[in-house]
XYZ file of C-alpha atoms in Angstrom:
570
model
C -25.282 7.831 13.740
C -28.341 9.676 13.627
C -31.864 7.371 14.295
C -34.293 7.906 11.259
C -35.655 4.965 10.151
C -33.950 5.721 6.243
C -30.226 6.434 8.166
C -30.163 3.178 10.116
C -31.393 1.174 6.589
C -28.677 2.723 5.003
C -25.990 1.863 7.396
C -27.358 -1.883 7.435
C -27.144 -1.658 3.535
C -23.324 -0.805 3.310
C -22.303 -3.256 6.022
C -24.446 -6.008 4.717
C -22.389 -5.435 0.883
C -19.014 -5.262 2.656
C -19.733 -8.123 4.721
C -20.912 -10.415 2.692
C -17.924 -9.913 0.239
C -15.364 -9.765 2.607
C -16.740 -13.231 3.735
C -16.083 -14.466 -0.169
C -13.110 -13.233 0.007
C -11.811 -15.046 2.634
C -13.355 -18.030 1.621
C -12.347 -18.252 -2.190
C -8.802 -16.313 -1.461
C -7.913 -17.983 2.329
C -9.571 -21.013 3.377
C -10.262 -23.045 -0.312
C -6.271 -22.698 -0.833
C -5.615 -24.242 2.650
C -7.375 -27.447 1.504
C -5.552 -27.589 -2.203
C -8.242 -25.648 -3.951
C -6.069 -22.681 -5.126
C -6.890 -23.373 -8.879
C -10.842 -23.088 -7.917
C -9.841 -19.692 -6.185
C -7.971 -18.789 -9.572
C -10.508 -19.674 -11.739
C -13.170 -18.033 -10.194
C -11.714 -14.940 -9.752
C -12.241 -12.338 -12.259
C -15.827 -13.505 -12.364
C -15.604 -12.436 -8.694
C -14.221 -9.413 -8.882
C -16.326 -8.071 -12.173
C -19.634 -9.054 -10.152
C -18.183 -7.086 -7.141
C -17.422 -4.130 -9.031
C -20.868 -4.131 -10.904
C -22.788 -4.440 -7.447
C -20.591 -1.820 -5.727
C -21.315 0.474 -9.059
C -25.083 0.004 -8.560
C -24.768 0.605 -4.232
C -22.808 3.666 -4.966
C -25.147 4.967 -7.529
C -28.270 4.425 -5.835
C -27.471 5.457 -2.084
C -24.813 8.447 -3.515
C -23.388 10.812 -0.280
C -19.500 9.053 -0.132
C -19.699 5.443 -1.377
C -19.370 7.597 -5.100
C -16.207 9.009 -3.124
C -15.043 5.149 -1.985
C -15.923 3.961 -5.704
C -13.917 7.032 -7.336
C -11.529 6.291 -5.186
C -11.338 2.751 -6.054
C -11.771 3.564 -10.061
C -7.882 5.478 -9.804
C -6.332 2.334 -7.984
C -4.699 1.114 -11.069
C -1.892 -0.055 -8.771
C -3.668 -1.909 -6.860
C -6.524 -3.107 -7.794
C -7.592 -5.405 -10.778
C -8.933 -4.093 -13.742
C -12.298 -5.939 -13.710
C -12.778 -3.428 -10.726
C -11.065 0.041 -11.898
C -12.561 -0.299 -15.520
C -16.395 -1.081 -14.353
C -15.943 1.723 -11.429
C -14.621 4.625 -14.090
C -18.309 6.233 -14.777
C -18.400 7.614 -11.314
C -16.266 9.766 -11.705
C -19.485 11.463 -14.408
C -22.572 9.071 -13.016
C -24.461 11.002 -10.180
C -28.019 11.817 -10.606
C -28.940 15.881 -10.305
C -31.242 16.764 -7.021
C -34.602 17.765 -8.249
C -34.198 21.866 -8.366
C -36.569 22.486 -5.594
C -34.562 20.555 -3.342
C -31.248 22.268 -4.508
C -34.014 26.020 -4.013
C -34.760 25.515 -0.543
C -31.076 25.029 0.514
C -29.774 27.835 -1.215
C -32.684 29.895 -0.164
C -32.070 28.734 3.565
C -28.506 29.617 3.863
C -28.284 32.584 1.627
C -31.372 34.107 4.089
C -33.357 35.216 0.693
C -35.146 34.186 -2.451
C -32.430 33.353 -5.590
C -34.524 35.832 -7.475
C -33.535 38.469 -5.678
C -29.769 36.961 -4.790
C -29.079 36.385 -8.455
C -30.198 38.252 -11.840
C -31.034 34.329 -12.841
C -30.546 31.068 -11.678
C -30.649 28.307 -14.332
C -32.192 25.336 -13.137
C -30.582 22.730 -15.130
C -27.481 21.678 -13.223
C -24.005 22.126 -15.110
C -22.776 19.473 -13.081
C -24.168 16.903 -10.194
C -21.197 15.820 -7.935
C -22.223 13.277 -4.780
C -22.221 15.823 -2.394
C -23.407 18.981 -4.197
C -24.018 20.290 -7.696
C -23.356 23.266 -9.830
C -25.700 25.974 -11.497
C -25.176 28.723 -13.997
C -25.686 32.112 -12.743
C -25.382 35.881 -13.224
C -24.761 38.362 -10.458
C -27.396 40.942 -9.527
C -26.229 44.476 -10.859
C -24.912 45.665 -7.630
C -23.080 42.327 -6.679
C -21.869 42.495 -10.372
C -20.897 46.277 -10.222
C -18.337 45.702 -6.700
C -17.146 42.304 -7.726
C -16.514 43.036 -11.600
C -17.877 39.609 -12.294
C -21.244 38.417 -13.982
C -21.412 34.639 -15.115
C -20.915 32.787 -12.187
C -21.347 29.512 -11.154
C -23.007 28.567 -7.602
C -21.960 25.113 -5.908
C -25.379 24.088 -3.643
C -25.316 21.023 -1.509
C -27.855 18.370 -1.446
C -30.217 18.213 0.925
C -29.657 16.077 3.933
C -25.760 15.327 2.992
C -24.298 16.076 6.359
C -26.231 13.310 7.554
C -25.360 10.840 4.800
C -22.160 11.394 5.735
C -22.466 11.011 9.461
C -24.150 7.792 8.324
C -21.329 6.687 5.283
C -18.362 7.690 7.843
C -19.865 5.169 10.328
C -20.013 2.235 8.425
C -16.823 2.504 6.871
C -15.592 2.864 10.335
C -16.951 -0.441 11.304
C -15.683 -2.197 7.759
C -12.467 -0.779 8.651
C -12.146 -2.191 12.182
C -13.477 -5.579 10.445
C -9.970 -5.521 7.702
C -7.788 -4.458 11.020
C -8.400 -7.666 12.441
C -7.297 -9.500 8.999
C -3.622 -10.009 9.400
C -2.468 -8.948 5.870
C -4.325 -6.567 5.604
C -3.341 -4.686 9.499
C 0.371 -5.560 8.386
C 0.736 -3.184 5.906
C -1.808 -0.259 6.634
C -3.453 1.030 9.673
C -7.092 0.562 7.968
C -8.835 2.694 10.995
C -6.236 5.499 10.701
C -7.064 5.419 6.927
C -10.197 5.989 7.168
C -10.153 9.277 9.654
C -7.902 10.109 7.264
C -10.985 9.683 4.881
C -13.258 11.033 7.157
C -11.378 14.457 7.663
C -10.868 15.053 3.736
C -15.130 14.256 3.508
C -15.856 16.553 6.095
C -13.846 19.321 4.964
C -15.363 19.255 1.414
C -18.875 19.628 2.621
C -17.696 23.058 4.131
C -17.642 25.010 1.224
C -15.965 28.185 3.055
C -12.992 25.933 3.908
C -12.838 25.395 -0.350
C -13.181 29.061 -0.788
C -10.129 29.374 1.986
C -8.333 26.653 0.269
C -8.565 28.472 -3.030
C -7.319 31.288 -2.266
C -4.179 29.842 -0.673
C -4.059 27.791 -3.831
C -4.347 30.796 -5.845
C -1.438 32.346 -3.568
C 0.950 29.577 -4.152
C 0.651 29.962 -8.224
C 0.744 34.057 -7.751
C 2.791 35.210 -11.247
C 2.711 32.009 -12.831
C 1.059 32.396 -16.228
C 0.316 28.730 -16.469
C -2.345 27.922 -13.837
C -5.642 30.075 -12.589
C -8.254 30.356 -9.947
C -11.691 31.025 -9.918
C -12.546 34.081 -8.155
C -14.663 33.678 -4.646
C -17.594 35.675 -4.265
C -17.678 35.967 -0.792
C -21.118 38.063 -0.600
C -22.901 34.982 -2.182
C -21.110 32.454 -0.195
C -21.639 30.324 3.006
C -20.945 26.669 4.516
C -22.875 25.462 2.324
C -23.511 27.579 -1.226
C -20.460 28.223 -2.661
C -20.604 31.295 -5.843
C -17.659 31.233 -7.975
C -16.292 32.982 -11.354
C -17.703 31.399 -14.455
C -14.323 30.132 -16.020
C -15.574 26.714 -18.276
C -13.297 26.303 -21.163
C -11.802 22.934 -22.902
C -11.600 19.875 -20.553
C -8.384 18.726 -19.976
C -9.599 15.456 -21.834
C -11.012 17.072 -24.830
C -8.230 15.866 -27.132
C -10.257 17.172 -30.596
C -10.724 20.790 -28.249
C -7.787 20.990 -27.987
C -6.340 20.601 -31.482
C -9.458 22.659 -32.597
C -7.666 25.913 -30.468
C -4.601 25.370 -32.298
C -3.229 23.787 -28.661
C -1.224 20.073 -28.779
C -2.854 17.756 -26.346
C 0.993 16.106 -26.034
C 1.967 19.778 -24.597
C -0.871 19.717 -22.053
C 0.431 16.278 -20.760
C 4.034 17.081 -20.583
C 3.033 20.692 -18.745
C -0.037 19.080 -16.220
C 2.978 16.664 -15.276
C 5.003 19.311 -14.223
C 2.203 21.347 -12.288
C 1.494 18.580 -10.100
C 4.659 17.565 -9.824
C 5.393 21.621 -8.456
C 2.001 21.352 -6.164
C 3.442 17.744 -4.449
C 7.392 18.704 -4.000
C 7.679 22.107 -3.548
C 4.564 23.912 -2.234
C 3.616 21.375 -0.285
C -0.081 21.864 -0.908
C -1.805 19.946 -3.958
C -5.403 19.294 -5.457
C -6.184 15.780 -4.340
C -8.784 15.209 -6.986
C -7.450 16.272 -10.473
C -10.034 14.564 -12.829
C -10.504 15.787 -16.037
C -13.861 17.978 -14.650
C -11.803 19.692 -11.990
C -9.083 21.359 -15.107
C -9.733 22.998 -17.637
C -7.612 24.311 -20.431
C -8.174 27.730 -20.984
C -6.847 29.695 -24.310
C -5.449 33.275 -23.710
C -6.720 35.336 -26.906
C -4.185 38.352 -27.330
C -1.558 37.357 -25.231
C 0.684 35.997 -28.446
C 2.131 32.647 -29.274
C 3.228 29.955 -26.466
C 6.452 31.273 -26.092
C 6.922 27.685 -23.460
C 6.564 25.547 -26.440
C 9.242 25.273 -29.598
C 6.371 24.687 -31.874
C 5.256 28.232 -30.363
C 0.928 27.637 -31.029
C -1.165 30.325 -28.895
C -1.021 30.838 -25.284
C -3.442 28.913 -23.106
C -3.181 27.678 -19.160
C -4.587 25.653 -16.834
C -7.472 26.594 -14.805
C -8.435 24.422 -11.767
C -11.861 24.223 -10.180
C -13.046 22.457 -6.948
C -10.566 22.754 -4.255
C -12.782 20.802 -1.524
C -10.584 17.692 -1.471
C -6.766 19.045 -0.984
C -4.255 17.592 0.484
C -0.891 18.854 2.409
C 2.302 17.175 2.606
C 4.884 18.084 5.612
C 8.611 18.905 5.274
C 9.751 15.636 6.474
C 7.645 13.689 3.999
C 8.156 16.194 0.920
C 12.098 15.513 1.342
C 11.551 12.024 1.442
C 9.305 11.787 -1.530
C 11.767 14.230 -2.579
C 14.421 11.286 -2.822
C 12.155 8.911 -4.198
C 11.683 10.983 -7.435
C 15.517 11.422 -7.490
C 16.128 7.421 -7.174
C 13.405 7.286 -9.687
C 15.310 9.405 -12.474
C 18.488 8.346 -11.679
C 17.052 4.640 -12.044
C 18.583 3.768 -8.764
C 17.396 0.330 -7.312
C 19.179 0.552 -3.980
C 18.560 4.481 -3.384
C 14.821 4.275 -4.309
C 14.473 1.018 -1.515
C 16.375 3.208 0.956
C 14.090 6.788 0.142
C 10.588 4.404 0.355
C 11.858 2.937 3.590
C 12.639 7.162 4.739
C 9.230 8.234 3.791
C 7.296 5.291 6.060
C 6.061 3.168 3.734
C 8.872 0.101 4.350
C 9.179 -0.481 8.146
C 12.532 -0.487 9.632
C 12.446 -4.271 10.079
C 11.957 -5.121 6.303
C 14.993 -6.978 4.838
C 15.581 -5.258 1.750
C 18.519 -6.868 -0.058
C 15.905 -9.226 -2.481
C 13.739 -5.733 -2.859
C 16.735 -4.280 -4.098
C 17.882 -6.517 -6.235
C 14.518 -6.543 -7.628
C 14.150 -2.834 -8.649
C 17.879 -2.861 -10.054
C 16.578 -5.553 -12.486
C 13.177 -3.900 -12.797
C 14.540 -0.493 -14.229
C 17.472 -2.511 -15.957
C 15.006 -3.854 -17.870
C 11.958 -1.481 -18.315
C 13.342 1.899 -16.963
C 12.713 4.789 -19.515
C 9.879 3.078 -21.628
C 6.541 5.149 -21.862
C 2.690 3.783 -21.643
C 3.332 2.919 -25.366
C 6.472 1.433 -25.278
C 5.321 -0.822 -21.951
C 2.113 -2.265 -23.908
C 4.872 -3.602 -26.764
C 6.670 -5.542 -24.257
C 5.760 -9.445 -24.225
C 3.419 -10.131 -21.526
C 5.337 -13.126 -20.713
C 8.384 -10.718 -19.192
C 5.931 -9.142 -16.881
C 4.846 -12.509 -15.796
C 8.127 -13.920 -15.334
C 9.170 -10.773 -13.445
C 6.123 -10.955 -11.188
C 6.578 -14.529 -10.771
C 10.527 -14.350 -9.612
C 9.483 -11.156 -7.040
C 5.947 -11.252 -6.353
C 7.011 -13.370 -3.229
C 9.241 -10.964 -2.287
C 7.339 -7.644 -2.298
C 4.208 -9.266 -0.999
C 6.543 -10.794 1.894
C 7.554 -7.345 2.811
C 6.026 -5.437 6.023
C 4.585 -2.216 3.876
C 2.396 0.300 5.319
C 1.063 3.558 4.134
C 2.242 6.386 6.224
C -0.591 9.567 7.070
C -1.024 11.795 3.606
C -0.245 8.946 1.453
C -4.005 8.179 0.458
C -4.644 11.578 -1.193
C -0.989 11.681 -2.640
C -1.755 8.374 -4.507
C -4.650 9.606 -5.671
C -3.525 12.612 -6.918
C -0.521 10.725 -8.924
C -3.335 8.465 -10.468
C -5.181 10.797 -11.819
C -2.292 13.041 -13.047
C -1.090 10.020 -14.771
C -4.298 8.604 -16.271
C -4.979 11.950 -17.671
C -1.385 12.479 -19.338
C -1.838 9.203 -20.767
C -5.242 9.650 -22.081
C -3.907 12.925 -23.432
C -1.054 11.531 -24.794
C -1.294 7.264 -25.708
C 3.262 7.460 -26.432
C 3.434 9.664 -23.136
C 6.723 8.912 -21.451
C 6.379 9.603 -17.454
C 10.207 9.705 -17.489
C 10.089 12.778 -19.856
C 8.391 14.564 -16.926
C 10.182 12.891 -13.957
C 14.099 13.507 -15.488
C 14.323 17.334 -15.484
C 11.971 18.123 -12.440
C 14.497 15.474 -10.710
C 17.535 17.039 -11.667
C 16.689 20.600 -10.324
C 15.677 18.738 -7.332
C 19.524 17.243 -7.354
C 20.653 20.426 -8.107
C 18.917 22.013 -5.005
C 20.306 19.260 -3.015
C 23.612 19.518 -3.750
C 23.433 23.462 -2.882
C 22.993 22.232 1.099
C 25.563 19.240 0.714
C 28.327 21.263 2.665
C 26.817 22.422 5.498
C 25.190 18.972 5.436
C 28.460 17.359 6.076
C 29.648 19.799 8.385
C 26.558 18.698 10.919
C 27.125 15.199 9.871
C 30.969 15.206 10.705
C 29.753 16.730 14.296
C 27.995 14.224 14.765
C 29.718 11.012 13.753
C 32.921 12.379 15.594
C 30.648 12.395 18.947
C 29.668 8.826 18.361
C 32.890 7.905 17.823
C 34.507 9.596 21.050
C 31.704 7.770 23.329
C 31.859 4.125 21.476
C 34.884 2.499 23.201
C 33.654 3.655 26.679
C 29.977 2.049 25.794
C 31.874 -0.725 24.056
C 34.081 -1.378 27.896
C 30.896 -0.825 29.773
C 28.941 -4.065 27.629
C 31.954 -5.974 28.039
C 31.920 -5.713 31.766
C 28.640 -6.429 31.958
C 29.869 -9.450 29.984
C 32.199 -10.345 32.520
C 30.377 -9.839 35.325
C 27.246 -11.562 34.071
C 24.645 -9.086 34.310
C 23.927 -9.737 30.717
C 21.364 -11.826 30.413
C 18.645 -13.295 27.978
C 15.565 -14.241 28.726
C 13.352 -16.947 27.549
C 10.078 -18.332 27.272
C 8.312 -21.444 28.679
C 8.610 -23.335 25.420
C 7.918 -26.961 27.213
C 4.261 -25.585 28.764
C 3.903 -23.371 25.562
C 3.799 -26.296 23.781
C 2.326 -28.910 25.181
C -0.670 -26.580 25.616
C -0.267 -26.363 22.016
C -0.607 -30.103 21.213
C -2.992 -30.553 23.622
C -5.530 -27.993 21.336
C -4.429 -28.453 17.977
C -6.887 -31.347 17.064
C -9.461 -28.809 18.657
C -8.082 -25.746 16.408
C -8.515 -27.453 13.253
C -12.038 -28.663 13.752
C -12.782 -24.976 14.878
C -11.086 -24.207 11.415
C -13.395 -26.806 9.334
C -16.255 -25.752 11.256
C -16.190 -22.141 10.580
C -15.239 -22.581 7.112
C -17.868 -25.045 6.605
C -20.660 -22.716 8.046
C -19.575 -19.517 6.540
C -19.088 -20.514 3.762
C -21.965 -22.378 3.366
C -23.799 -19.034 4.164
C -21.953 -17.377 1.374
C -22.558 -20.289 -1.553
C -26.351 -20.454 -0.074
C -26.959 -17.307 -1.464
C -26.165 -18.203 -4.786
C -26.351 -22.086 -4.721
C -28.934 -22.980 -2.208
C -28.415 -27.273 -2.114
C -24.594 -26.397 -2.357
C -24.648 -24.153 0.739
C -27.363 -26.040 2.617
C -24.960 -29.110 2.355
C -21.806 -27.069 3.385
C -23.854 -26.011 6.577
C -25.545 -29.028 7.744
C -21.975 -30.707 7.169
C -20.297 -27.942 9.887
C -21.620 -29.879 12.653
C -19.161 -32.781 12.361
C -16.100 -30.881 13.160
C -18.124 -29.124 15.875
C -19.198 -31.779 17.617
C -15.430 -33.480 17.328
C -14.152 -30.140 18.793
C -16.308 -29.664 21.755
C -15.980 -33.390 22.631
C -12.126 -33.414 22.281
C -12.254 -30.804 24.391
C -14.161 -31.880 27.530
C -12.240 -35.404 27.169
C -8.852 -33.138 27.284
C -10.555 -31.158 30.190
C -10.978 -34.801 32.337
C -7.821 -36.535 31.198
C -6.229 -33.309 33.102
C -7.814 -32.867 36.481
């Protein structure tokens, strides 16, 4: 972490936030339920999590570099978390301040090795957009750079000043929050938190290296090589370095612009139904996807002259999609592309059994997780709301939801999940991609998307079922030939009794047990007490001063207890 006085403030800041609201948390959501107070908990806690959300909004604002990358990250969690958080966290995806222009001058200036009048024809100083590690200008190529490229409106991507150490700083503390959750049981049970956030870390690091986006969109440009429906901006490479990135001017409609879009004669319904599928393509068959698919990374770009949509039955003019900002991408490997592969398969087919079996394939169920309840609980779950869109879904009684989450809540959250490496950008990609369909479209129908793209997917797996089965028939027939020797061998070993089974020393384990319980619980009621105590003070100072000075009681009772056990033993 570097040592300027503003750096080390700023790493105090973020782990000051985090840990004085993972300290509520564990008081309101862990201890107060252990004494009966679970309805205090309840009541209490979408005030809690609204007042979280609107303090995190104003830390991300005001400090920028990647807490607006943890709180857009957070905003596209619809799974997960609440709304009182995702709803008060969407205007960072939009909410960055610009970098005064000299600021944004002296960088470009610095790594282009010359002054922007003479690098550019002009240089407009009002940014087109401010993102939280870099913004964007309007420019036009000199003559000469204009003349070899055959481009002139471009847009240059500068970064702000001081970000790499912001970052350095940012990665840090989130480093030290996220050695803080691996130590919370639930939370270490079903994701490596650590490995989540190198995972973090790498994606960061490679979108403040704007060459590695320039590389990145050319490969993406590669992958989409005669398809009419998406585009790339072109790279100009003699205006580029780590850190200024110069690009083809290609702004058109925002994927989002619903009004746009009917105003070119285009059906926002179309765009949903087609962005579906792209994504879909990027995730399960190149292998290679845009991790951060808002609504200002795509564009919709009409195609004068080229004719009516000949994609569409209602045949309206030709348009495609044009993607910008390929800093955050994300890859997925073989192995994991078949498995997720599967999963969209057991998701068309509405399988409850075959989708458990494909998430416990891809990594995200550990082998040791007793399905059968899971099962049974997606077989009733697509039973009873497989096929309905976003529309339909808001129809159904809220009561059904609540019964269903009531009946399997138990079960899921009982379950040892844990997010395998790639799934953080995957997620967030599918977020997005579905926010923006919906927003697009309020009656769109995810199924629509998911039941043709999964059938050519079937279709492609049945093409390798033969020679499948002829490995597969290898290989059972070997097991088979070697199991009654390995069967004789254990029962032998049976016989001969060289099997054995070891156990513990339950009677010592024990009584050491009983001997420090009374000790354990006054440890419990002492930390509780103080803690939170600390927390309440800050908003309640006679409630938290009382909570405090009460602490000592169980202290004192537990360091007692414990010399008199000490003497009772010698």
């Amino acid at each position: 972490m570097p040592d300027a006085p503003n750096t080390r403030a700023r790493y105090r800041r973020i782990l000051r936030f985090a840990g004085r609201y993972l300290l509520q948390t564990w008081w309101y959501e862990v201890l107060l339920p252990r004494f009966g107070l679970t309805r205090l908990a309840e009541r209490t806690r979408s005030r809690r999590m609204r007042r979280f959300a609107r303090k995190f909004h104003v830390l991300a604002v005001d400090l920028g570099g990647l807490m607006i990358k943890v709180g857009q990250f957070m905003s596209s969690r619809l799974d997960v978390l609440p709304p009182e958080i995702t709803k008060e966290l969407e205007g960072l995806q939009d909410e960055v301040p610009p970098v005064p222009f000299e600021g944004i001058r002296a960088v470009a200036e610095a790594e282009l090795g010359m002054s922007l009048e003479r690098a550019y024809a002009s240089f407009e100083q009002a940014p087109v957009a401010a993102a939280s590690l870099g913004q964007a200008h309007r420019a036009r190529l000199a003559p000469m750079d204009a003349q070899d490229t055959g481009l002139d409106a471009v847009v240059v991507k500068v970064q702000r000043p001081g970000i790499q150490a912001i970052v350095d700083v940012d990665l840090a503390a989130l480093r030290r929050v996220g050695r803080w959750l691996s130590r919370v049981r639930l939370v270490a049970s079903r994701v490596d938190m650590p490995a989540l956030v190198e995972e973090f870390a790498y994606t960061s690091l490679e979108e403040i290296d704007y060459l590695h986006e320039a590389a990145n969109a050319g490969r993406f440009a590669e992958d989409f090589a005669g398809d009419d429906r998406v585009a790339v901006p072109d790279v100009v490479w003699e205006r580029s370095t780590r850190r200024v990135l110069t690009l083809a001017d290609v702004t058109a409609i925002k994927i989002n612009d619903r009004e746009g879009l009917r105003a070119a004669g285009i059906d926002p319904a179309q765009v949903a139904t087609r962005f579906a599928a792209v994504m879909f393509e990027q995730l399960f068959e190149h292998g290679f996807f845009h991790a951060d698919p808002h609504p200002g990374n795509v564009f919709v770009t009409p195609l004068p002259g080229h004719g009516r949509d000949e994609a569409t039955d209602a045949g309206g003019p030709a348009w495609r999609f044009t993607f910008i900002d390929f800093g955050m991408m994300g890859e997925v490997p073989a192995g994991l592309r078949r498995g997720l592969r599967q999963v969209l398969i057991a998701v068309a087919s509405q399988d409850g059994k075959g989708l458990v079996a494909a998430i416990r394939d891809v990594g995200v169920l550990l082998p040791s997780a007793d399905t059968g309840e899971l099962e049974r609980a997606m077989t009733q779950l697509f039973a009873r709301f497989g096929g309905m869109g976003f529309a339909e879904l808001a129809q159904v009684d809220p009561r059904e939801f609540r019964d269903f989450a009531i009946e399997f809540g138990d079960v899921v959250r009982s379950l040892p999940f844990q997010l395998p490496e790639n799934f953080l950008l995957i997620v967030r990609a599918m977020s997005l991609t579905s926010g923006v369909c919906s927003g697009l479209n309020p009656a769109y129908n995810v199924w629509d998307s998911v039941e043709p793209y999964a059938a050519r997917l079937l279709r492609d797996e049945r093409g390798n079922v033969v020679q499948a089965f002829g490995s597969e028939a290898l290989t059972v027939a070997g097991i088979a030939a070697r199991l009654p020797r390995r069967f004789d061998e254990f029962l032998n070993r049976v016989d001969d009794g060289t099997v054995a089974v070891d156990t513990p020393r339950l009677d010592r384990r024990i009584a050491r047990l009983e001997r420090t319980a009374r000790r354990v619980v006054s440890g419990i009621l002492f930390a509780g007490l103080l803690v939170g105590g600390a927390v309440l003070r800050l908003d309640d100072v006679v409630l938290g001063s009382v909570l405090m000075a009460s602490s000592a009681v169980p202290l004192l009772h537990a360091v007692f207890a414990g010399l008199v056990s000490r003497a009772g033993h010698r």
